[in-house]
Short mmCIF file of C-alpha atoms in Angstrom, two decimals:
data_model
loop_
_atom_site.label_atom_id
_atom_site.label_comp_id
_atom_site.label_asym_id
_atom_site.label_seq_id
_atom_site.Cartn_x
_atom_site.Cartn_y
_atom_site.Cartn_z
CA MET A 1 63.41 123.72 23.00
CA GLU A 2 66.87 124.05 21.32
CA PRO A 3 69.69 121.68 22.81
CA ARG A 4 71.78 123.74 25.22
CA GLN A 5 75.00 124.31 23.76
CA ASP A 6 78.31 125.03 25.92
CA PRO A 7 80.06 128.49 25.53
CA PRO A 8 83.20 128.29 23.32
CA SER A 9 85.95 127.79 25.59
CA ASP A 10 88.70 130.07 25.88
CA PRO A 11 92.07 128.49 24.49
CA GLN A 12 94.05 130.41 27.17
CA ASP A 13 91.84 128.71 29.95
CA GLU A 14 92.15 125.36 28.36
CA GLU A 15 95.87 125.62 28.37
CA LEU A 16 95.98 126.59 32.20
CA ARG A 17 93.86 123.70 33.00
CA ARG A 18 95.86 121.41 30.80
CA LYS A 19 99.05 122.62 32.80
CA ALA A 20 97.23 122.38 36.29
CA ILE A 21 96.07 118.81 35.74
CA GLN A 22 99.68 117.75 34.46
CA ARG A 23 101.19 119.42 37.37
CA GLN A 24 98.64 117.63 39.86
CA ARG A 25 99.69 114.28 38.05
CA ASN A 26 103.22 115.01 38.24
CA ILE A 27 103.27 115.70 42.14
CA VAL A 28 101.24 112.45 42.65
CA LEU A 29 103.71 110.63 40.65
CA ALA A 30 106.58 111.85 42.63
CA LEU A 31 104.80 110.96 45.90
CA VAL A 32 104.08 107.34 44.47
CA LEU A 33 107.89 107.28 43.50
CA ALA A 34 109.02 108.33 46.82
CA GLY A 35 106.72 105.65 48.18
CA PHE A 36 108.16 103.03 45.96
CA VAL A 37 111.78 104.19 47.38
CA ALA A 38 110.81 103.78 51.00
CA LEU A 39 109.01 100.58 50.39
CA PHE A 40 112.08 98.94 48.69
CA TYR A 41 114.38 100.28 51.47
CA GLY A 42 111.99 98.97 54.12
CA ILE A 43 111.81 95.87 52.27
CA THR A 44 115.73 95.55 52.03
CA ILE A 45 115.95 96.32 55.71
CA ALA A 46 113.24 93.63 56.78
CA ARG A 47 114.76 90.95 54.63
CA MET A 48 118.31 91.45 55.92
CA MET B 1 100.09 96.84 21.18
CA THR B 2 96.97 98.13 19.24
CA SER B 3 96.51 94.82 17.88
CA ILE B 4 94.92 93.69 21.37
CA ASP B 5 92.74 96.79 21.51
CA PRO B 6 89.13 96.09 21.90
CA PRO B 7 86.64 97.11 19.10
CA ASN B 8 85.09 100.86 19.15
CA ALA B 9 88.02 102.63 20.71
CA ALA B 10 86.84 106.14 21.72
CA PRO B 11 88.37 109.17 20.05
CA LYS B 12 91.14 110.77 22.46
CA PRO B 13 89.81 113.20 25.00
CA ALA B 14 90.73 116.76 24.82
CA MET B 15 92.02 117.12 28.44
CA PRO B 16 94.76 114.76 29.85
CA ALA B 17 93.18 112.63 32.46
CA GLU B 18 93.45 113.84 36.05
CA TRP B 19 95.30 111.74 38.79
CA ARG B 20 91.80 111.07 40.43
CA ASP B 21 90.74 109.06 37.09
CA PHE B 22 93.70 106.71 37.32
CA PHE B 23 92.67 106.21 41.07
CA ALA B 24 88.90 105.34 40.19
CA LEU B 25 90.36 102.99 37.39
CA THR B 26 91.71 100.71 40.21
CA LYS B 27 88.02 100.49 41.40
CA PRO B 28 88.90 101.49 45.14
CA ARG B 29 85.56 100.36 46.72
CA VAL B 30 85.94 96.76 45.64
CA MET B 31 89.74 96.98 46.69
CA THR B 32 88.84 97.60 50.22
CA LEU B 33 87.18 93.95 50.17
CA VAL B 34 90.28 92.45 48.57
CA ILE B 35 92.57 94.04 50.85
CA PHE B 36 90.55 93.21 53.86
CA THR B 37 90.31 89.58 52.92
CA GLY B 38 93.86 89.24 51.86
CA LEU B 39 95.03 90.72 55.37
CA CYS B 40 92.65 88.31 57.12
CA GLY B 41 94.53 85.28 55.21
CA LEU B 42 97.66 86.95 56.18
CA LEU B 43 97.06 87.56 59.98
CA ALA B 44 94.89 84.18 60.22
CA ALA B 45 98.06 82.25 59.00
CA PRO B 46 99.52 79.90 61.67
CA GLU B 47 103.10 81.62 60.99
CA ARG B 48 104.01 85.23 61.66
CA ILE B 49 105.27 87.58 59.00
CA ASN B 50 107.46 90.55 59.69
CA ALA B 51 105.12 93.49 59.89
CA PHE B 52 106.74 95.58 57.05
CA LEU B 53 106.78 92.38 54.77
CA GLY B 54 103.22 91.90 55.61
CA PHE B 55 102.42 95.34 54.69
CA ALA B 56 104.42 95.02 51.18
CA ALA B 57 102.60 91.64 50.58
CA ILE B 58 99.01 93.37 51.15
CA LEU B 59 100.02 96.68 49.20
CA CYS B 60 100.99 94.05 46.37
CA ILE B 61 97.64 92.33 46.60
CA ALA B 62 96.19 95.84 46.24
CA ILE B 63 98.11 97.13 43.32
CA GLY B 64 97.56 93.97 41.46
CA ALA B 65 93.64 94.19 42.08
CA GLY B 66 93.83 97.78 40.97
CA GLY B 67 96.01 96.42 37.95
CA ALA B 68 93.30 93.92 36.90
CA ALA B 69 90.36 96.34 37.52
CA ALA B 70 91.92 98.98 35.30
CA LEU B 71 92.38 96.05 32.57
CA ASN B 72 88.64 95.29 33.33
CA GLN B 73 87.75 98.87 32.58
CA TRP B 74 89.74 99.11 29.32
CA TRP B 75 88.16 96.21 27.82
CA GLU B 76 84.57 96.99 29.05
CA ALA B 77 84.48 100.56 28.33
CA ASP B 78 81.61 100.16 25.67
CA ILE B 79 79.67 97.86 28.06
CA ASP B 80 80.19 100.51 30.97
CA ALA B 81 78.85 103.21 28.67
CA GLY B 82 75.55 101.48 28.21
CA MET B 83 74.85 101.01 31.83
CA LYS B 84 73.71 103.65 34.45
CA ARG B 85 75.78 102.33 37.18
CA THR B 86 79.13 102.43 35.36
CA SER B 87 78.51 105.34 32.99
CA LYS B 88 80.30 107.93 34.90
CA ARG B 89 83.72 105.70 34.86
CA PRO B 90 86.75 107.70 33.41
CA LEU B 91 86.57 105.84 30.14
CA PRO B 92 82.84 105.77 29.19
CA SER B 93 82.76 109.38 30.21
CA GLY B 94 85.48 110.25 27.83
CA ARG B 95 88.14 111.66 30.69
CA MET B 96 90.68 109.24 29.79
CA ASP B 97 92.02 107.67 26.70
CA ARG B 98 91.75 104.05 26.40
CA THR B 99 95.23 103.16 25.69
CA GLN B 100 96.43 104.70 29.06
CA ALA B 101 94.09 102.70 30.81
CA ARG B 102 95.53 99.63 29.41
CA ASP B 103 99.11 100.55 29.70
CA PHE B 104 98.28 101.74 33.39
CA GLY B 105 96.70 98.26 33.96
CA ILE B 106 99.63 96.30 32.79
CA MET B 107 102.01 98.30 34.72
CA LEU B 108 100.38 97.93 38.07
CA SER B 109 99.94 94.31 37.49
CA ALA B 110 103.57 93.65 36.35
CA ALA B 111 104.76 95.88 39.30
CA SER B 112 102.57 93.70 41.87
CA VAL B 113 103.91 90.52 40.83
CA GLY B 114 107.41 91.70 40.65
CA ILE B 115 107.58 93.07 44.18
CA MET B 116 105.81 90.32 45.65
CA GLY B 117 108.10 88.01 44.24
CA LEU B 118 111.05 89.87 45.03
CA ALA B 119 109.94 90.79 48.61
CA ILE B 120 107.79 87.82 49.87
CA GLY B 121 108.18 84.95 47.57
CA TRP B 122 107.60 83.50 44.24
CA LEU B 123 104.53 81.03 45.21
CA ALA B 124 102.64 84.21 46.36
CA ALA B 125 103.69 86.18 43.35
CA ALA B 126 102.51 83.32 41.21
CA ILE B 127 99.11 82.99 42.61
CA LEU B 128 98.92 86.85 42.31
CA ALA B 129 99.74 86.71 38.70
CA VAL B 130 96.96 83.83 38.21
CA SER B 131 94.55 85.92 40.10
CA ILE B 132 95.33 89.11 37.59
CA VAL B 133 94.94 86.92 34.50
CA TYR B 134 91.96 85.15 35.99
CA TYR B 135 90.00 88.32 36.27
CA ALA B 136 91.41 90.15 33.35
CA VAL B 137 91.44 87.66 30.63
CA LEU B 138 89.30 84.48 31.86
CA TYR B 139 86.29 86.48 33.36
CA THR B 140 86.36 89.98 31.48
CA ILE B 141 87.39 89.16 27.88
CA TRP B 142 86.26 85.39 27.68
CA LEU B 143 83.62 84.35 30.22
CA LYS B 144 81.47 87.38 31.01
CA PRO B 145 80.12 88.17 27.56
CA ARG B 146 79.80 84.43 26.78
CA THR B 147 77.82 82.77 29.53
CA PRO B 148 75.30 83.12 32.32
CA GLN B 149 77.79 80.92 34.53
CA ASN B 150 80.18 83.80 34.16
CA ILE B 151 79.93 84.91 38.13
CA VAL B 152 80.51 81.30 39.08
CA ILE B 153 83.58 80.75 37.34
CA GLY B 154 84.87 84.69 37.51
CA GLY B 155 84.24 84.58 41.02
CA GLY B 156 87.53 82.94 41.50
CA ALA B 157 89.17 86.10 40.79
CA GLY B 158 87.77 87.70 43.97
CA ALA B 159 88.68 84.23 46.18
CA PHE B 160 92.17 84.73 45.80
CA PRO B 161 93.46 87.19 48.07
CA PRO B 162 93.16 85.30 51.30
CA MET B 163 94.88 82.68 49.85
CA ILE B 164 97.86 85.12 48.57
CA GLY B 165 97.74 86.64 52.13
CA TRP B 166 98.07 83.09 53.74
CA VAL B 167 100.68 81.85 51.30
CA ALA B 168 102.70 85.06 51.71
CA ALA B 169 102.81 84.46 55.41
CA THR B 170 103.60 80.25 55.39
CA GLY B 171 105.21 80.03 52.08
CA GLU B 172 103.14 76.77 51.29
CA ILE B 173 99.42 75.97 50.09
CA THR B 174 97.58 74.02 52.66
CA ALA B 175 93.95 72.66 52.93
CA MET B 176 93.17 76.21 54.92
CA PRO B 177 94.07 78.94 52.36
CA VAL B 178 92.09 76.41 49.87
CA LEU B 179 89.13 76.62 51.97
CA LEU B 180 89.25 80.27 52.44
CA PHE B 181 89.37 80.47 48.52
CA ALA B 182 86.18 77.94 48.31
CA ILE B 183 84.54 80.19 50.72
CA ILE B 184 84.55 83.31 48.81
CA PHE B 185 84.01 81.45 45.35
CA MET B 186 80.75 80.00 46.73
CA TRP B 187 79.90 83.33 48.07
CA THR B 188 80.12 85.20 45.20
CA PRO B 189 77.30 83.77 43.04
CA PRO B 190 74.36 84.47 45.56
CA HIS B 191 76.12 88.06 46.27
CA PHE B 192 76.20 89.08 42.88
CA TRP B 193 73.01 87.38 41.58
CA ALA B 194 71.14 89.33 44.15
CA LEU B 195 72.43 92.55 42.82
CA ALA B 196 71.72 91.38 39.23
CA LEU B 197 68.02 90.92 40.29
CA PHE B 198 67.48 94.33 40.76
CA VAL B 199 69.77 95.76 38.22
CA LYS B 200 68.61 93.42 35.67
CA THR B 201 67.63 95.83 33.05
CA ASP B 202 71.07 97.59 32.91
CA TYR B 203 72.67 94.10 32.07
CA GLU B 204 69.92 93.36 29.29
CA ALA B 205 70.41 96.83 27.82
CA VAL B 206 74.29 96.07 27.15
CA GLY B 207 73.59 92.46 26.14
CA ILE B 208 75.80 90.65 29.03
CA PRO B 209 74.26 87.24 29.57
CA MET B 210 73.58 87.39 33.21
CA LEU B 211 71.55 84.54 34.79
CA PRO B 212 68.47 86.42 35.43
CA VAL B 213 68.78 87.67 32.01
CA VAL B 214 69.18 84.41 30.15
CA ALA B 215 67.70 81.82 32.46
CA GLY B 216 65.04 84.13 34.02
CA GLU B 217 64.34 85.35 37.56
CA GLN B 218 62.92 81.76 39.13
CA ALA B 219 66.17 79.83 38.18
CA THR B 220 68.14 82.80 39.64
CA ARG B 221 66.56 82.59 42.92
CA ARG B 222 66.81 78.81 43.03
CA GLN B 223 70.53 79.25 42.34
CA ILE B 224 71.08 81.59 45.17
CA LEU B 225 69.49 79.14 47.65
CA VAL B 226 71.51 76.44 46.35
CA TYR B 227 74.83 78.37 46.66
CA ALA B 228 74.04 79.52 50.23
CA ALA B 229 73.15 75.89 51.15
CA ILE B 230 76.59 74.72 50.05
CA LEU B 231 78.29 77.82 51.87
CA LEU B 232 76.79 77.14 55.19
CA PRO B 233 78.78 73.69 55.68
CA LEU B 234 81.70 75.15 53.71
CA SER B 235 82.13 77.87 55.94
CA LEU B 236 82.16 75.57 58.86
CA ALA B 237 84.78 73.41 56.98
CA PRO B 238 87.89 75.59 58.60
CA TRP B 239 86.59 74.70 62.22
CA TRP B 240 85.70 70.97 61.03
CA ILE B 241 89.24 70.27 60.03
CA GLY B 242 90.77 72.00 63.08
CA GLY B 243 92.28 75.09 61.55
CA THR B 244 90.33 77.59 63.53
CA GLY B 245 88.79 77.18 67.05
CA TRP B 246 85.16 77.62 68.37
CA ILE B 247 85.12 81.31 68.01
CA TYR B 248 85.09 81.17 64.25
CA GLY B 249 83.01 78.13 63.93
CA ALA B 250 80.22 79.72 66.16
CA SER B 251 80.49 83.04 64.19
CA ALA B 252 80.26 81.10 60.90
CA ALA B 253 77.24 78.93 61.98
CA VAL B 254 75.38 82.10 62.82
CA LEU B 255 76.48 84.10 59.96
CA SER B 256 76.02 81.29 57.23
CA GLY B 257 72.56 80.49 58.91
CA LEU B 258 71.43 84.17 58.51
CA PHE B 259 72.76 84.10 54.87
CA LEU B 260 70.60 80.96 54.12
CA LEU B 261 67.61 82.54 55.78
CA LEU B 262 67.75 85.80 53.69
CA SER B 263 68.79 83.44 50.47
CA ALA B 264 65.70 81.55 51.45
CA GLN B 265 63.46 84.52 51.35
CA VAL B 266 64.87 85.47 48.12
CA GLY B 267 64.90 82.04 46.73
CA LEU B 268 61.36 81.01 47.51
CA ARG B 269 59.64 84.29 46.22
CA ARG B 270 57.87 85.28 43.19
CA THR B 271 57.78 88.98 42.14
CA GLN B 272 55.35 90.92 39.93
CA GLU B 273 56.46 93.77 37.86
CA GLY B 274 57.26 96.87 39.78
CA ASP B 275 58.48 95.00 42.91
CA ALA B 276 60.60 97.09 45.44
CA MET B 277 62.95 94.16 45.47
CA ARG B 278 63.58 94.63 49.25
CA PRO B 279 64.75 91.02 50.14
CA GLU B 280 67.12 90.86 47.42
CA LYS B 281 68.36 94.41 48.34
CA ARG B 282 68.67 92.91 51.80
CA LEU B 283 70.62 89.72 50.80
CA PHE B 284 73.06 92.00 48.74
CA GLY B 285 73.74 94.33 51.69
CA PHE B 286 73.92 91.35 54.17
CA SER B 287 76.21 89.24 51.99
CA ILE B 288 79.03 92.14 52.08
CA LEU B 289 78.36 92.18 55.97
CA TYR B 290 78.79 88.65 56.07
CA LEU B 291 82.05 88.29 54.39
CA PHE B 292 83.72 91.33 56.45
CA ALA B 293 82.40 89.61 59.59
CA LEU B 294 83.44 85.97 58.79
CA PHE B 295 86.97 86.86 57.77
CA ALA B 296 87.25 89.03 60.86
CA MET B 297 86.18 86.47 63.14
CA LEU B 298 88.82 84.18 61.30
CA VAL B 299 91.34 86.89 62.92
CA VAL B 300 89.94 87.07 66.16
CA ASP B 301 89.62 83.55 66.68
CA ARG B 302 93.80 83.36 65.72
CA PHE B 303 94.66 86.03 68.16
CA ALA B 304 91.96 85.00 71.05
CA LEU B 305 92.79 81.31 71.18
CA THR B 306 96.43 81.00 69.99
CA PRO B 307 98.85 81.57 72.79
#
């Protein structure tokens, strides 16, 4: 039996997938940064 | 920074890593135990901390544990690739570049220590920093590939969270946080060796000198029993020195008694090829429940008996 070979990927699909991953990462990063802003604000208030 | 890269670095992946891969790098399942014991240490402490600062302290412990886990996976990507249990992780499966994992781990570790120092105090931050270095360097890089006692000494890394939680609340190290550290320290070897007994072949395949691989099954079983026997009086010590009330004391006696009983079943048996390893799996499962229940009782005791 011959080893299974993945079909050649479409460069356009790959680019779309790359952009989608990057977009998701950017959204998560923005949420994390917003969380840190809230955290530092809360810490400042709590320590006053 | 390339000079500290581990050998056999894999080629760069074709796609950027997804955010889920970064999350997986922090070993979220292990983190739950770290968060729980850290929270219990914080809540069981005799002094109350502002709720938001308490939340920040636990968040720092979690982020620090995540950073240490990322550094562990960065270093052990080759070993993880050779083990069925770990081969699907982001690095061995080729979904993430190794350098990214290293930088992510360093960033999380530095952020957790910095925020802990600024928000809570530098003593708690220093213990957190020690725990990260302990796990990422002392255990992962130095001990794990070299000695079958890796788990004994490396177990200290997981023992730090309740101590950090306690110190975050009180600002000082007393006998109680040291005892909480010691309990997890002595719990780790029987917990992990029970697992190593039924996944032994995985460790053999990648050349990690786990006790069952190096010293054999019988020696490991004896060691499990010895550690469980020491754990019984040690778990009662917080009650003995007056750091907790009777609720914790009674719970610790029952839980540690059961732990010793299950360890004796593992410690005193001999197995043959093809054994289903049921007592070992039961001990491993109970050991997780044991730690959760013991630390939960510590908090229940504090809230039920302190006016």
